């Protein structure tokens, strides 16, 4: 059995390895040694699971990832972005590679520390079994290599203390993690507030991928232009009511895989909070502010084609149905740096514009 098939370098500089599905990093986890891979969810939020939604059996809409130009991964393999030595050397330690920085300061409702800046919409106060969003895709500028800018949804359980459970998916620009400024599809998970558990993408055991067409951490293409063409991606995360695993879907056709429920404590049952929006890291010393952009780098009031958006945001209820969120709140630490504006209409459902330039005359 061939466990690894190496494709040529893709135009964005990545190397993609086609790894046999049973040889992926997830199975380094001690609880997954004898795990039987679930090749499809039992249920989908739109009803009984439809086999045609599994991308490996879907020949229609192709979402381009640049590595496809050099070939595809065969059946029973998954594409994994190859980790290079220089990727690991950029991390503070080998052990911390692929992990969000944990900070000793007490977690607040939204932020790990003052270094984290958000512009988000959120719901809380109910039991949630998933979330969906259509996310406008941009390539925000990053000031320093140890900063990042991301746009994602968060599935959260537990308190914002040391036991926070989180499942996250969206797009990010992170020079520290990837070695470039490309906009990339990503996931993250943790069951202990970003301390010891979890990681980005497939950089540790946990997430089990079943899809052979979409690579975690690969570049998203094309991206939106200010005043020009606009592009967005669909992200759906939901809890399969039969098996209890948390599934990830990208676009309308690509069911990528799942996080086994045993990885979590609170999320083994349900989520208590959903967040959608942007986050940046501000590493400027002495209270100064970074020029790292969030979203398009422009404020929400500029509107479509100029400001970044999330549209058709939804939650999955206890009956496994997608529903508009009720009682949506918004939050930003410094609205003069990054802001958020909620809205609702017939075409976009519940939506919001968000983002900003970071440092500016009103955000010194």
mmCIF file of C-alpha atoms in Angstrom:
data_model
loop_
_atom_site.group_PDB
_atom_site.id
_atom_site.type_symbol
_atom_site.label_atom_id
_atom_site.label_comp_id
_atom_site.label_asym_id
_atom_site.label_seq_id
_atom_site.Cartn_x
_atom_site.Cartn_y
_atom_site.Cartn_z
ATOM 1 C CA UNK A 1 0.000 0.000 0.000
ATOM 2 C CA UNK A 2 1.422 3.401 -1.026
ATOM 3 C CA UNK A 3 1.128 5.702 1.947
ATOM 4 C CA UNK A 4 2.515 8.888 0.423
ATOM 5 C CA UNK A 5 2.380 10.329 -3.081
ATOM 6 C CA UNK A 6 4.243 13.624 -3.468
ATOM 7 C CA UNK A 7 2.912 16.154 -5.955
ATOM 8 C CA UNK A 8 5.021 18.848 -7.594
ATOM 9 C CA UNK A 9 5.354 22.232 -5.925
ATOM 10 C CA UNK A 10 2.212 24.306 -6.469
ATOM 11 C CA UNK A 11 2.280 27.906 -7.776
ATOM 12 C CA UNK A 12 1.939 29.282 -4.230
ATOM 13 C CA UNK A 13 5.085 27.434 -3.112
ATOM 14 C CA UNK A 14 3.324 24.620 -1.247
ATOM 15 C CA UNK A 15 4.104 20.943 -1.522
ATOM 16 C CA UNK A 16 1.096 18.654 -1.140
ATOM 17 C CA UNK A 17 1.477 15.015 -0.116
ATOM 18 C CA UNK A 18 -1.293 12.521 -0.815
ATOM 19 C CA UNK A 19 -1.348 10.406 2.345
ATOM 20 C CA UNK A 20 -3.388 7.248 2.784
ATOM 21 C CA UNK A 21 -6.501 8.069 4.780
ATOM 22 C CA UNK A 22 -5.559 5.588 7.531
ATOM 23 C CA UNK A 23 -2.074 7.097 7.890
ATOM 24 C CA UNK A 24 -3.108 10.703 8.659
ATOM 25 C CA UNK A 25 -1.919 12.544 11.808
ATOM 26 C CA UNK A 26 -5.246 12.035 13.609
ATOM 27 C CA UNK A 27 -4.381 8.425 14.307
ATOM 28 C CA UNK A 28 -1.384 9.366 16.437
ATOM 29 C CA UNK A 29 -3.963 10.082 19.157
ATOM 30 C CA UNK A 30 -4.046 7.246 21.723
ATOM 31 C CA UNK A 31 -7.861 7.148 21.682
ATOM 32 C CA UNK A 32 -7.896 6.761 17.894
ATOM 33 C CA UNK A 33 -5.633 3.716 17.591
ATOM 34 C CA UNK A 34 -8.553 1.403 16.814
ATOM 35 C CA UNK A 35 -10.923 4.050 15.469
ATOM 36 C CA UNK A 36 -13.120 3.106 12.527
ATOM 37 C CA UNK A 37 -13.191 6.066 10.164
ATOM 38 C CA UNK A 38 -16.685 7.445 9.667
ATOM 39 C CA UNK A 39 -16.697 8.043 5.901
ATOM 40 C CA UNK A 40 -19.920 10.046 5.983
ATOM 41 C CA UNK A 41 -22.077 11.768 8.587
ATOM 42 C CA UNK A 42 -25.370 10.083 9.395
ATOM 43 C CA UNK A 43 -27.270 13.356 9.260
ATOM 44 C CA UNK A 44 -26.862 16.762 7.668
ATOM 45 C CA UNK A 45 -28.538 19.949 8.951
ATOM 46 C CA UNK A 46 -30.638 19.972 5.806
ATOM 47 C CA UNK A 47 -31.995 16.504 6.576
ATOM 48 C CA UNK A 48 -30.798 12.939 6.108
ATOM 49 C CA UNK A 49 -27.303 12.914 4.725
ATOM 50 C CA UNK A 50 -27.170 12.984 0.917
ATOM 51 C CA UNK A 51 -24.349 10.871 -0.517
ATOM 52 C CA UNK A 52 -23.884 13.341 -3.373
ATOM 53 C CA UNK A 53 -22.494 15.857 -0.875
ATOM 54 C CA UNK A 54 -19.295 13.865 -0.440
ATOM 55 C CA UNK A 55 -16.862 15.601 -2.735
ATOM 56 C CA UNK A 56 -14.920 12.492 -3.723
ATOM 57 C CA UNK A 57 -18.099 11.254 -5.367
ATOM 58 C CA UNK A 58 -19.086 14.646 -6.741
ATOM 59 C CA UNK A 59 -17.859 15.551 -10.211
ATOM 60 C CA UNK A 60 -19.570 18.919 -10.524
ATOM 61 C CA UNK A 61 -18.445 22.221 -9.009
ATOM 62 C CA UNK A 62 -14.698 22.315 -8.404
ATOM 63 C CA UNK A 63 -13.381 24.836 -5.894
ATOM 64 C CA UNK A 64 -9.896 25.632 -7.171
ATOM 65 C CA UNK A 65 -6.953 25.165 -4.870
ATOM 66 C CA UNK A 66 -3.717 26.085 -6.572
ATOM 67 C CA UNK A 67 -2.110 22.699 -5.943
ATOM 68 C CA UNK A 68 -4.699 21.094 -8.261
ATOM 69 C CA UNK A 69 -2.647 22.431 -11.178
ATOM 70 C CA UNK A 70 -0.045 19.749 -10.427
ATOM 71 C CA UNK A 71 -2.371 16.797 -9.996
ATOM 72 C CA UNK A 72 -4.969 15.379 -7.667
ATOM 73 C CA UNK A 73 -4.929 12.946 -4.777
ATOM 74 C CA UNK A 74 -6.374 9.495 -5.572
ATOM 75 C CA UNK A 75 -9.251 7.820 -3.748
ATOM 76 C CA UNK A 76 -8.525 6.672 -0.174
ATOM 77 C CA UNK A 77 -5.879 9.359 0.286
ATOM 78 C CA UNK A 78 -6.075 12.895 1.666
ATOM 79 C CA UNK A 79 -3.997 15.961 0.675
ATOM 80 C CA UNK A 80 -1.706 17.251 3.419
ATOM 81 C CA UNK A 81 0.314 20.450 3.108
ATOM 82 C CA UNK A 82 3.914 19.460 3.754
ATOM 83 C CA UNK A 83 5.574 20.988 6.806
ATOM 84 C CA UNK A 84 9.051 22.304 6.015
ATOM 85 C CA UNK A 85 11.911 22.686 8.481
ATOM 86 C CA UNK A 86 11.736 26.470 8.261
ATOM 87 C CA UNK A 87 8.047 26.354 9.221
ATOM 88 C CA UNK A 88 8.896 24.672 12.515
ATOM 89 C CA UNK A 89 11.897 26.936 13.148
ATOM 90 C CA UNK A 90 9.636 30.012 13.058
ATOM 91 C CA UNK A 91 7.704 28.649 16.051
ATOM 92 C CA UNK A 92 8.797 29.448 19.599
ATOM 93 C CA UNK A 93 9.406 25.716 20.087
ATOM 94 C CA UNK A 94 8.765 22.456 18.270
ATOM 95 C CA UNK A 95 6.078 21.658 20.825
ATOM 96 C CA UNK A 96 4.285 24.951 20.150
ATOM 97 C CA UNK A 97 4.378 24.646 16.339
ATOM 98 C CA UNK A 98 0.881 24.810 14.877
ATOM 99 C CA UNK A 99 -0.681 26.078 18.103
ATOM 100 C CA UNK A 100 -2.127 29.433 19.032
ATOM 101 C CA UNK A 101 -0.074 31.214 21.644
ATOM 102 C CA UNK A 102 -1.423 30.518 25.126
ATOM 103 C CA UNK A 103 -1.064 33.448 27.448
ATOM 104 C CA UNK A 104 -1.146 33.247 31.193
ATOM 105 C CA UNK A 105 -3.483 36.206 31.573
ATOM 106 C CA UNK A 106 -7.047 35.393 32.554
ATOM 107 C CA UNK A 107 -9.295 34.848 29.573
ATOM 108 C CA UNK A 108 -12.023 37.419 29.046
ATOM 109 C CA UNK A 109 -15.303 36.869 27.269
ATOM 110 C CA UNK A 110 -13.681 37.206 23.851
ATOM 111 C CA UNK A 111 -9.931 37.703 24.120
ATOM 112 C CA UNK A 112 -6.954 35.764 25.376
ATOM 113 C CA UNK A 113 -5.106 39.005 26.042
ATOM 114 C CA UNK A 114 -5.011 42.650 24.980
ATOM 115 C CA UNK A 115 -2.918 41.461 22.014
ATOM 116 C CA UNK A 116 -6.032 39.865 20.507
ATOM 117 C CA UNK A 117 -8.376 42.261 18.732
ATOM 118 C CA UNK A 118 -11.813 41.225 17.470
ATOM 119 C CA UNK A 119 -14.779 42.502 15.510
ATOM 120 C CA UNK A 120 -17.446 39.831 15.883
ATOM 121 C CA UNK A 121 -21.115 38.960 16.010
ATOM 122 C CA UNK A 122 -22.223 36.348 18.539
ATOM 123 C CA UNK A 123 -25.108 34.482 20.142
ATOM 124 C CA UNK A 124 -25.232 32.858 23.569
ATOM 125 C CA UNK A 125 -27.760 31.578 26.087
ATOM 126 C CA UNK A 126 -28.971 28.482 24.266
ATOM 127 C CA UNK A 127 -27.674 25.075 23.218
ATOM 128 C CA UNK A 128 -26.143 25.162 19.748
ATOM 129 C CA UNK A 129 -25.251 22.197 17.570
ATOM 130 C CA UNK A 130 -23.438 23.981 14.782
ATOM 131 C CA UNK A 131 -23.100 27.158 12.740
ATOM 132 C CA UNK A 132 -22.857 28.278 9.148
ATOM 133 C CA UNK A 133 -21.675 31.410 7.335
ATOM 134 C CA UNK A 134 -20.740 32.733 3.935
ATOM 135 C CA UNK A 135 -17.474 34.617 4.442
ATOM 136 C CA UNK A 136 -16.074 37.294 2.112
ATOM 137 C CA UNK A 137 -12.434 36.425 1.251
ATOM 138 C CA UNK A 138 -9.660 39.037 1.287
ATOM 139 C CA UNK A 139 -5.885 39.248 1.717
ATOM 140 C CA UNK A 140 -5.304 41.671 4.602
ATOM 141 C CA UNK A 141 -1.842 43.169 5.032
ATOM 142 C CA UNK A 142 0.171 41.964 8.031
ATOM 143 C CA UNK A 143 2.640 44.353 9.664
ATOM 144 C CA UNK A 144 4.837 41.881 11.556
ATOM 145 C CA UNK A 145 5.475 38.212 10.838
ATOM 146 C CA UNK A 146 4.347 37.148 14.321
ATOM 147 C CA UNK A 147 0.914 38.710 13.781
ATOM 148 C CA UNK A 148 -2.026 37.223 11.889
ATOM 149 C CA UNK A 149 -5.416 38.236 10.554
ATOM 150 C CA UNK A 150 -8.270 35.766 10.318
ATOM 151 C CA UNK A 151 -11.983 35.592 9.617
ATOM 152 C CA UNK A 152 -13.761 32.577 11.041
ATOM 153 C CA UNK A 153 -16.593 31.082 13.042
ATOM 154 C CA UNK A 154 -16.126 29.776 16.581
ATOM 155 C CA UNK A 155 -18.113 26.922 18.155
ATOM 156 C CA UNK A 156 -17.579 27.421 21.902
ATOM 157 C CA UNK A 157 -18.332 25.479 25.070
ATOM 158 C CA UNK A 158 -17.372 25.932 28.707
ATOM 159 C CA UNK A 159 -16.204 28.993 30.555
ATOM 160 C CA UNK A 160 -13.566 31.410 29.362
ATOM 161 C CA UNK A 161 -11.232 30.054 32.017
ATOM 162 C CA UNK A 162 -8.830 27.159 31.605
ATOM 163 C CA UNK A 163 -11.387 24.696 30.259
ATOM 164 C CA UNK A 164 -12.658 26.446 27.117
ATOM 165 C CA UNK A 165 -13.630 24.111 24.239
ATOM 166 C CA UNK A 166 -13.437 25.642 20.767
ATOM 167 C CA UNK A 167 -13.861 24.489 17.162
ATOM 168 C CA UNK A 168 -12.866 27.108 14.600
ATOM 169 C CA UNK A 169 -12.856 27.333 10.788
ATOM 170 C CA UNK A 170 -12.406 30.063 8.198
ATOM 171 C CA UNK A 171 -9.592 31.833 6.371
ATOM 172 C CA UNK A 172 -6.381 33.390 7.664
ATOM 173 C CA UNK A 173 -3.187 35.164 6.675
ATOM 174 C CA UNK A 174 -0.380 34.042 8.998
ATOM 175 C CA UNK A 175 3.246 34.525 7.897
ATOM 176 C CA UNK A 176 4.472 32.872 11.097
ATOM 177 C CA UNK A 177 2.553 29.659 10.433
ATOM 178 C CA UNK A 178 2.850 29.373 6.645
ATOM 179 C CA UNK A 179 5.887 31.472 5.708
ATOM 180 C CA UNK A 180 3.965 33.744 3.317
ATOM 181 C CA UNK A 181 1.068 36.201 3.124
ATOM 182 C CA UNK A 182 -1.388 34.010 1.210
ATOM 183 C CA UNK A 183 -5.022 33.730 2.306
ATOM 184 C CA UNK A 184 -5.536 30.140 3.455
ATOM 185 C CA UNK A 185 -8.355 27.841 4.537
ATOM 186 C CA UNK A 186 -7.821 26.762 8.134
ATOM 187 C CA UNK A 187 -9.309 24.986 11.128
ATOM 188 C CA UNK A 188 -8.411 25.002 14.817
ATOM 189 C CA UNK A 189 -9.553 23.147 17.914
ATOM 190 C CA UNK A 190 -8.767 23.137 21.627
ATOM 191 C CA UNK A 191 -10.329 21.563 24.715
ATOM 192 C CA UNK A 192 -8.302 23.466 27.331
ATOM 193 C CA UNK A 193 -8.257 27.126 26.282
ATOM 194 C CA UNK A 194 -5.316 26.802 23.878
ATOM 195 C CA UNK A 195 -2.960 25.360 26.489
ATOM 196 C CA UNK A 196 -1.876 21.795 25.648
ATOM 197 C CA UNK A 197 -4.563 20.417 23.332
ATOM 198 C CA UNK A 198 -5.403 21.148 19.729
ATOM 199 C CA UNK A 199 -3.764 22.803 16.753
ATOM 200 C CA UNK A 200 -4.266 24.305 13.321
ATOM 201 C CA UNK A 201 -5.344 22.092 10.440
ATOM 202 C CA UNK A 202 -3.740 18.626 10.559
ATOM 203 C CA UNK A 203 -0.652 19.642 12.545
ATOM 204 C CA UNK A 204 -1.564 17.335 15.435
ATOM 205 C CA UNK A 205 -3.835 14.393 16.091
ATOM 206 C CA UNK A 206 -7.531 15.160 16.365
ATOM 207 C CA UNK A 207 -9.372 16.153 13.186
ATOM 208 C CA UNK A 208 -10.049 13.212 10.863
ATOM 209 C CA UNK A 209 -10.130 14.163 7.191
ATOM 210 C CA UNK A 210 -12.067 12.059 4.664
ATOM 211 C CA UNK A 211 -11.876 14.331 1.609
ATOM 212 C CA UNK A 212 -9.253 13.948 -1.137
ATOM 213 C CA UNK A 213 -9.799 17.286 -2.917
ATOM 214 C CA UNK A 214 -9.394 20.058 -0.329
ATOM 215 C CA UNK A 215 -6.145 20.561 1.610
ATOM 216 C CA UNK A 216 -6.262 22.202 5.033
ATOM 217 C CA UNK A 217 -3.981 25.225 5.110
ATOM 218 C CA UNK A 218 -3.894 25.520 1.303
ATOM 219 C CA UNK A 219 -4.306 28.873 -0.422
ATOM 220 C CA UNK A 220 -7.792 30.114 -1.297
ATOM 221 C CA UNK A 221 -8.141 31.515 -4.807
ATOM 222 C CA UNK A 222 -9.405 33.906 -6.078
ATOM 223 C CA UNK A 223 -9.703 36.652 -3.470
ATOM 224 C CA UNK A 224 -11.755 39.861 -3.467
ATOM 225 C CA UNK A 225 -10.574 43.189 -4.861
ATOM 226 C CA UNK A 226 -11.404 46.588 -3.354
ATOM 227 C CA UNK A 227 -14.111 48.106 -5.541
ATOM 228 C CA UNK A 228 -13.952 45.076 -7.828
ATOM 229 C CA UNK A 229 -14.868 41.390 -7.950
ATOM 230 C CA UNK A 230 -16.056 39.855 -4.674
ATOM 231 C CA UNK A 231 -15.544 36.231 -3.629
ATOM 232 C CA UNK A 232 -16.778 34.317 -0.612
ATOM 233 C CA UNK A 233 -16.683 30.828 0.867
ATOM 234 C CA UNK A 234 -19.274 28.786 2.758
ATOM 235 C CA UNK A 235 -18.301 27.156 6.055
ATOM 236 C CA UNK A 236 -20.626 24.814 7.948
ATOM 237 C CA UNK A 237 -19.812 22.987 11.189
ATOM 238 C CA UNK A 238 -22.421 20.721 12.755
ATOM 239 C CA UNK A 239 -22.783 17.939 15.295
ATOM 240 C CA UNK A 240 -24.025 14.652 13.848
ATOM 241 C CA UNK A 241 -26.891 13.699 16.202
ATOM 242 C CA UNK A 242 -26.279 9.976 15.678
ATOM 243 C CA UNK A 243 -22.519 9.616 16.175
ATOM 244 C CA UNK A 244 -21.949 12.891 18.059
ATOM 245 C CA UNK A 245 -18.932 13.964 15.995
ATOM 246 C CA UNK A 246 -18.490 17.566 14.825
ATOM 247 C CA UNK A 247 -18.382 17.706 10.998
ATOM 248 C CA UNK A 248 -16.907 20.360 8.695
ATOM 249 C CA UNK A 249 -18.223 21.274 5.246
ATOM 250 C CA UNK A 250 -16.490 23.684 2.844
ATOM 251 C CA UNK A 251 -18.555 25.133 0.010
ATOM 252 C CA UNK A 252 -21.779 23.380 -0.892
ATOM 253 C CA UNK A 253 -20.195 20.078 -1.865
ATOM 254 C CA UNK A 254 -17.121 19.315 0.184
ATOM 255 C CA UNK A 255 -17.595 17.455 3.459
ATOM 256 C CA UNK A 256 -14.017 17.527 4.724
ATOM 257 C CA UNK A 257 -14.064 15.416 7.884
ATOM 258 C CA UNK A 258 -14.805 15.554 11.591
ATOM 259 C CA UNK A 259 -13.585 16.173 15.111
ATOM 260 C CA UNK A 260 -14.452 13.108 17.254
ATOM 261 C CA UNK A 261 -16.637 14.171 20.172
ATOM 262 C CA UNK A 262 -14.332 12.546 22.760
ATOM 263 C CA UNK A 263 -11.754 15.292 22.083
ATOM 264 C CA UNK A 264 -13.993 17.649 24.067
ATOM 265 C CA UNK A 265 -15.691 17.981 27.426
ATOM 266 C CA UNK A 266 -18.401 20.630 27.005
ATOM 267 C CA UNK A 267 -18.672 20.225 23.240
ATOM 268 C CA UNK A 268 -19.266 16.505 23.701
ATOM 269 C CA UNK A 269 -22.833 17.684 24.396
ATOM 270 C CA UNK A 270 -23.402 21.040 22.703
ATOM 271 C CA UNK A 271 -22.024 24.555 22.286
ATOM 272 C CA UNK A 272 -23.099 27.410 24.550
ATOM 273 C CA UNK A 273 -21.890 30.251 22.322
ATOM 274 C CA UNK A 274 -21.291 30.884 18.607
ATOM 275 C CA UNK A 275 -19.095 33.675 17.277
ATOM 276 C CA UNK A 276 -18.507 34.886 13.727
ATOM 277 C CA UNK A 277 -16.007 37.540 12.682
ATOM 278 C CA UNK A 278 -12.445 38.732 12.522
ATOM 279 C CA UNK A 279 -9.431 38.538 14.815
ATOM 280 C CA UNK A 280 -5.942 39.995 14.606
ATOM 281 C CA UNK A 281 -2.921 39.852 16.872
ATOM 282 C CA UNK A 282 -1.477 43.237 17.829
ATOM 283 C CA UNK A 283 2.128 42.769 18.970
ATOM 284 C CA UNK A 284 3.031 46.466 19.138
ATOM 285 C CA UNK A 285 4.663 47.352 22.486
ATOM 286 C CA UNK A 286 3.739 50.131 24.916
ATOM 287 C CA UNK A 287 0.087 50.423 23.951
ATOM 288 C CA UNK A 288 0.729 51.243 20.306
ATOM 289 C CA UNK A 289 -1.380 49.687 17.576
ATOM 290 C CA UNK A 290 -0.396 47.522 14.629
ATOM 291 C CA UNK A 291 -1.268 48.388 11.037
ATOM 292 C CA UNK A 292 -2.266 44.754 10.470
ATOM 293 C CA UNK A 293 -5.591 44.831 8.667
ATOM 294 C CA UNK A 294 -8.763 42.921 9.499
ATOM 295 C CA UNK A 295 -11.058 41.771 6.690
ATOM 296 C CA UNK A 296 -10.508 44.082 3.716
ATOM 297 C CA UNK A 297 -8.651 46.622 5.840
ATOM 298 C CA UNK A 298 -11.617 49.001 5.541
ATOM 299 C CA UNK A 299 -14.347 49.916 8.019
ATOM 300 C CA UNK A 300 -17.869 48.428 7.809
ATOM 301 C CA UNK A 301 -19.577 51.661 6.755
ATOM 302 C CA UNK A 302 -17.897 51.485 3.325
ATOM 303 C CA UNK A 303 -20.236 48.598 2.489
ATOM 304 C CA UNK A 304 -20.250 46.003 -0.272
ATOM 305 C CA UNK A 305 -17.166 45.695 -2.466
ATOM 306 C CA UNK A 306 -15.052 47.647 -0.001
ATOM 307 C CA UNK A 307 -15.710 46.270 3.488
ATOM 308 C CA UNK A 308 -15.591 42.549 4.290
ATOM 309 C CA UNK A 309 -18.766 40.725 5.274
ATOM 310 C CA UNK A 310 -20.286 37.584 6.745
ATOM 311 C CA UNK A 311 -23.723 36.818 5.294
ATOM 312 C CA UNK A 312 -26.451 34.250 5.856
ATOM 313 C CA UNK A 313 -25.118 33.404 9.296
ATOM 314 C CA UNK A 314 -27.107 30.572 10.873
ATOM 315 C CA UNK A 315 -27.050 28.210 13.844
ATOM 316 C CA UNK A 316 -27.972 24.525 14.062
ATOM 317 C CA UNK A 317 -30.642 23.814 16.671
ATOM 318 C CA UNK A 318 -31.357 20.699 18.744
ATOM 319 C CA UNK A 319 -33.517 19.305 15.920
ATOM 320 C CA UNK A 320 -30.536 19.511 13.544
ATOM 321 C CA UNK A 321 -32.105 22.365 11.581
ATOM 322 C CA UNK A 322 -30.349 25.490 10.321
ATOM 323 C CA UNK A 323 -32.031 28.574 11.785
ATOM 324 C CA UNK A 324 -31.361 32.324 11.761
ATOM 325 C CA UNK A 325 -29.645 33.275 15.021
ATOM 326 C CA UNK A 326 -31.760 35.061 17.630
ATOM 327 C CA UNK A 327 -30.499 37.935 19.741
ATOM 328 C CA UNK A 328 -27.272 38.567 17.827
ATOM 329 C CA UNK A 329 -24.819 40.761 19.723
ATOM 330 C CA UNK A 330 -21.659 42.418 18.479
ATOM 331 C CA UNK A 331 -18.333 43.157 20.099
ATOM 332 C CA UNK A 332 -15.091 44.950 19.336
ATOM 333 C CA UNK A 333 -12.369 46.047 21.748
ATOM 334 C CA UNK A 334 -11.500 49.263 19.879
ATOM 335 C CA UNK A 335 -14.057 50.340 17.290
ATOM 336 C CA UNK A 336 -11.701 53.064 16.025
ATOM 337 C CA UNK A 337 -9.291 50.303 14.944
ATOM 338 C CA UNK A 338 -11.676 47.550 13.826
ATOM 339 C CA UNK A 339 -15.469 47.732 13.869
ATOM 340 C CA UNK A 340 -18.579 45.628 13.186
ATOM 341 C CA UNK A 341 -22.091 46.541 11.947
ATOM 342 C CA UNK A 342 -24.965 44.032 11.969
ATOM 343 C CA UNK A 343 -27.837 43.931 9.474
ATOM 344 C CA UNK A 344 -30.662 41.796 8.125
ATOM 345 C CA UNK A 345 -32.388 41.553 4.756
ATOM 346 C CA UNK A 346 -34.117 39.050 2.473
ATOM 347 C CA UNK A 347 -31.148 37.975 0.357
ATOM 348 C CA UNK A 348 -28.387 37.976 2.945
ATOM 349 C CA UNK A 349 -30.456 36.968 5.982
ATOM 350 C CA UNK A 350 -28.533 37.905 9.123
ATOM 351 C CA UNK A 351 -25.248 39.528 8.060
ATOM 352 C CA UNK A 352 -22.603 41.981 9.188
ATOM 353 C CA UNK A 353 -19.763 44.028 7.807
ATOM 354 C CA UNK A 354 -16.597 44.082 9.885
ATOM 355 C CA UNK A 355 -12.899 44.960 9.877
ATOM 356 C CA UNK A 356 -10.637 47.955 9.625
ATOM 357 C CA UNK A 357 -7.099 49.201 9.038
ATOM 358 C CA UNK A 358 -5.757 48.953 12.565
ATOM 359 C CA UNK A 359 -3.517 51.931 13.302
ATOM 360 C CA UNK A 360 -4.902 55.226 11.949
ATOM 361 C CA UNK A 361 -5.303 58.805 13.257
ATOM 362 C CA UNK A 362 -8.190 57.679 15.501
ATOM 363 C CA UNK A 363 -6.384 54.466 16.569
ATOM 364 C CA UNK A 364 -2.841 55.486 17.498
#
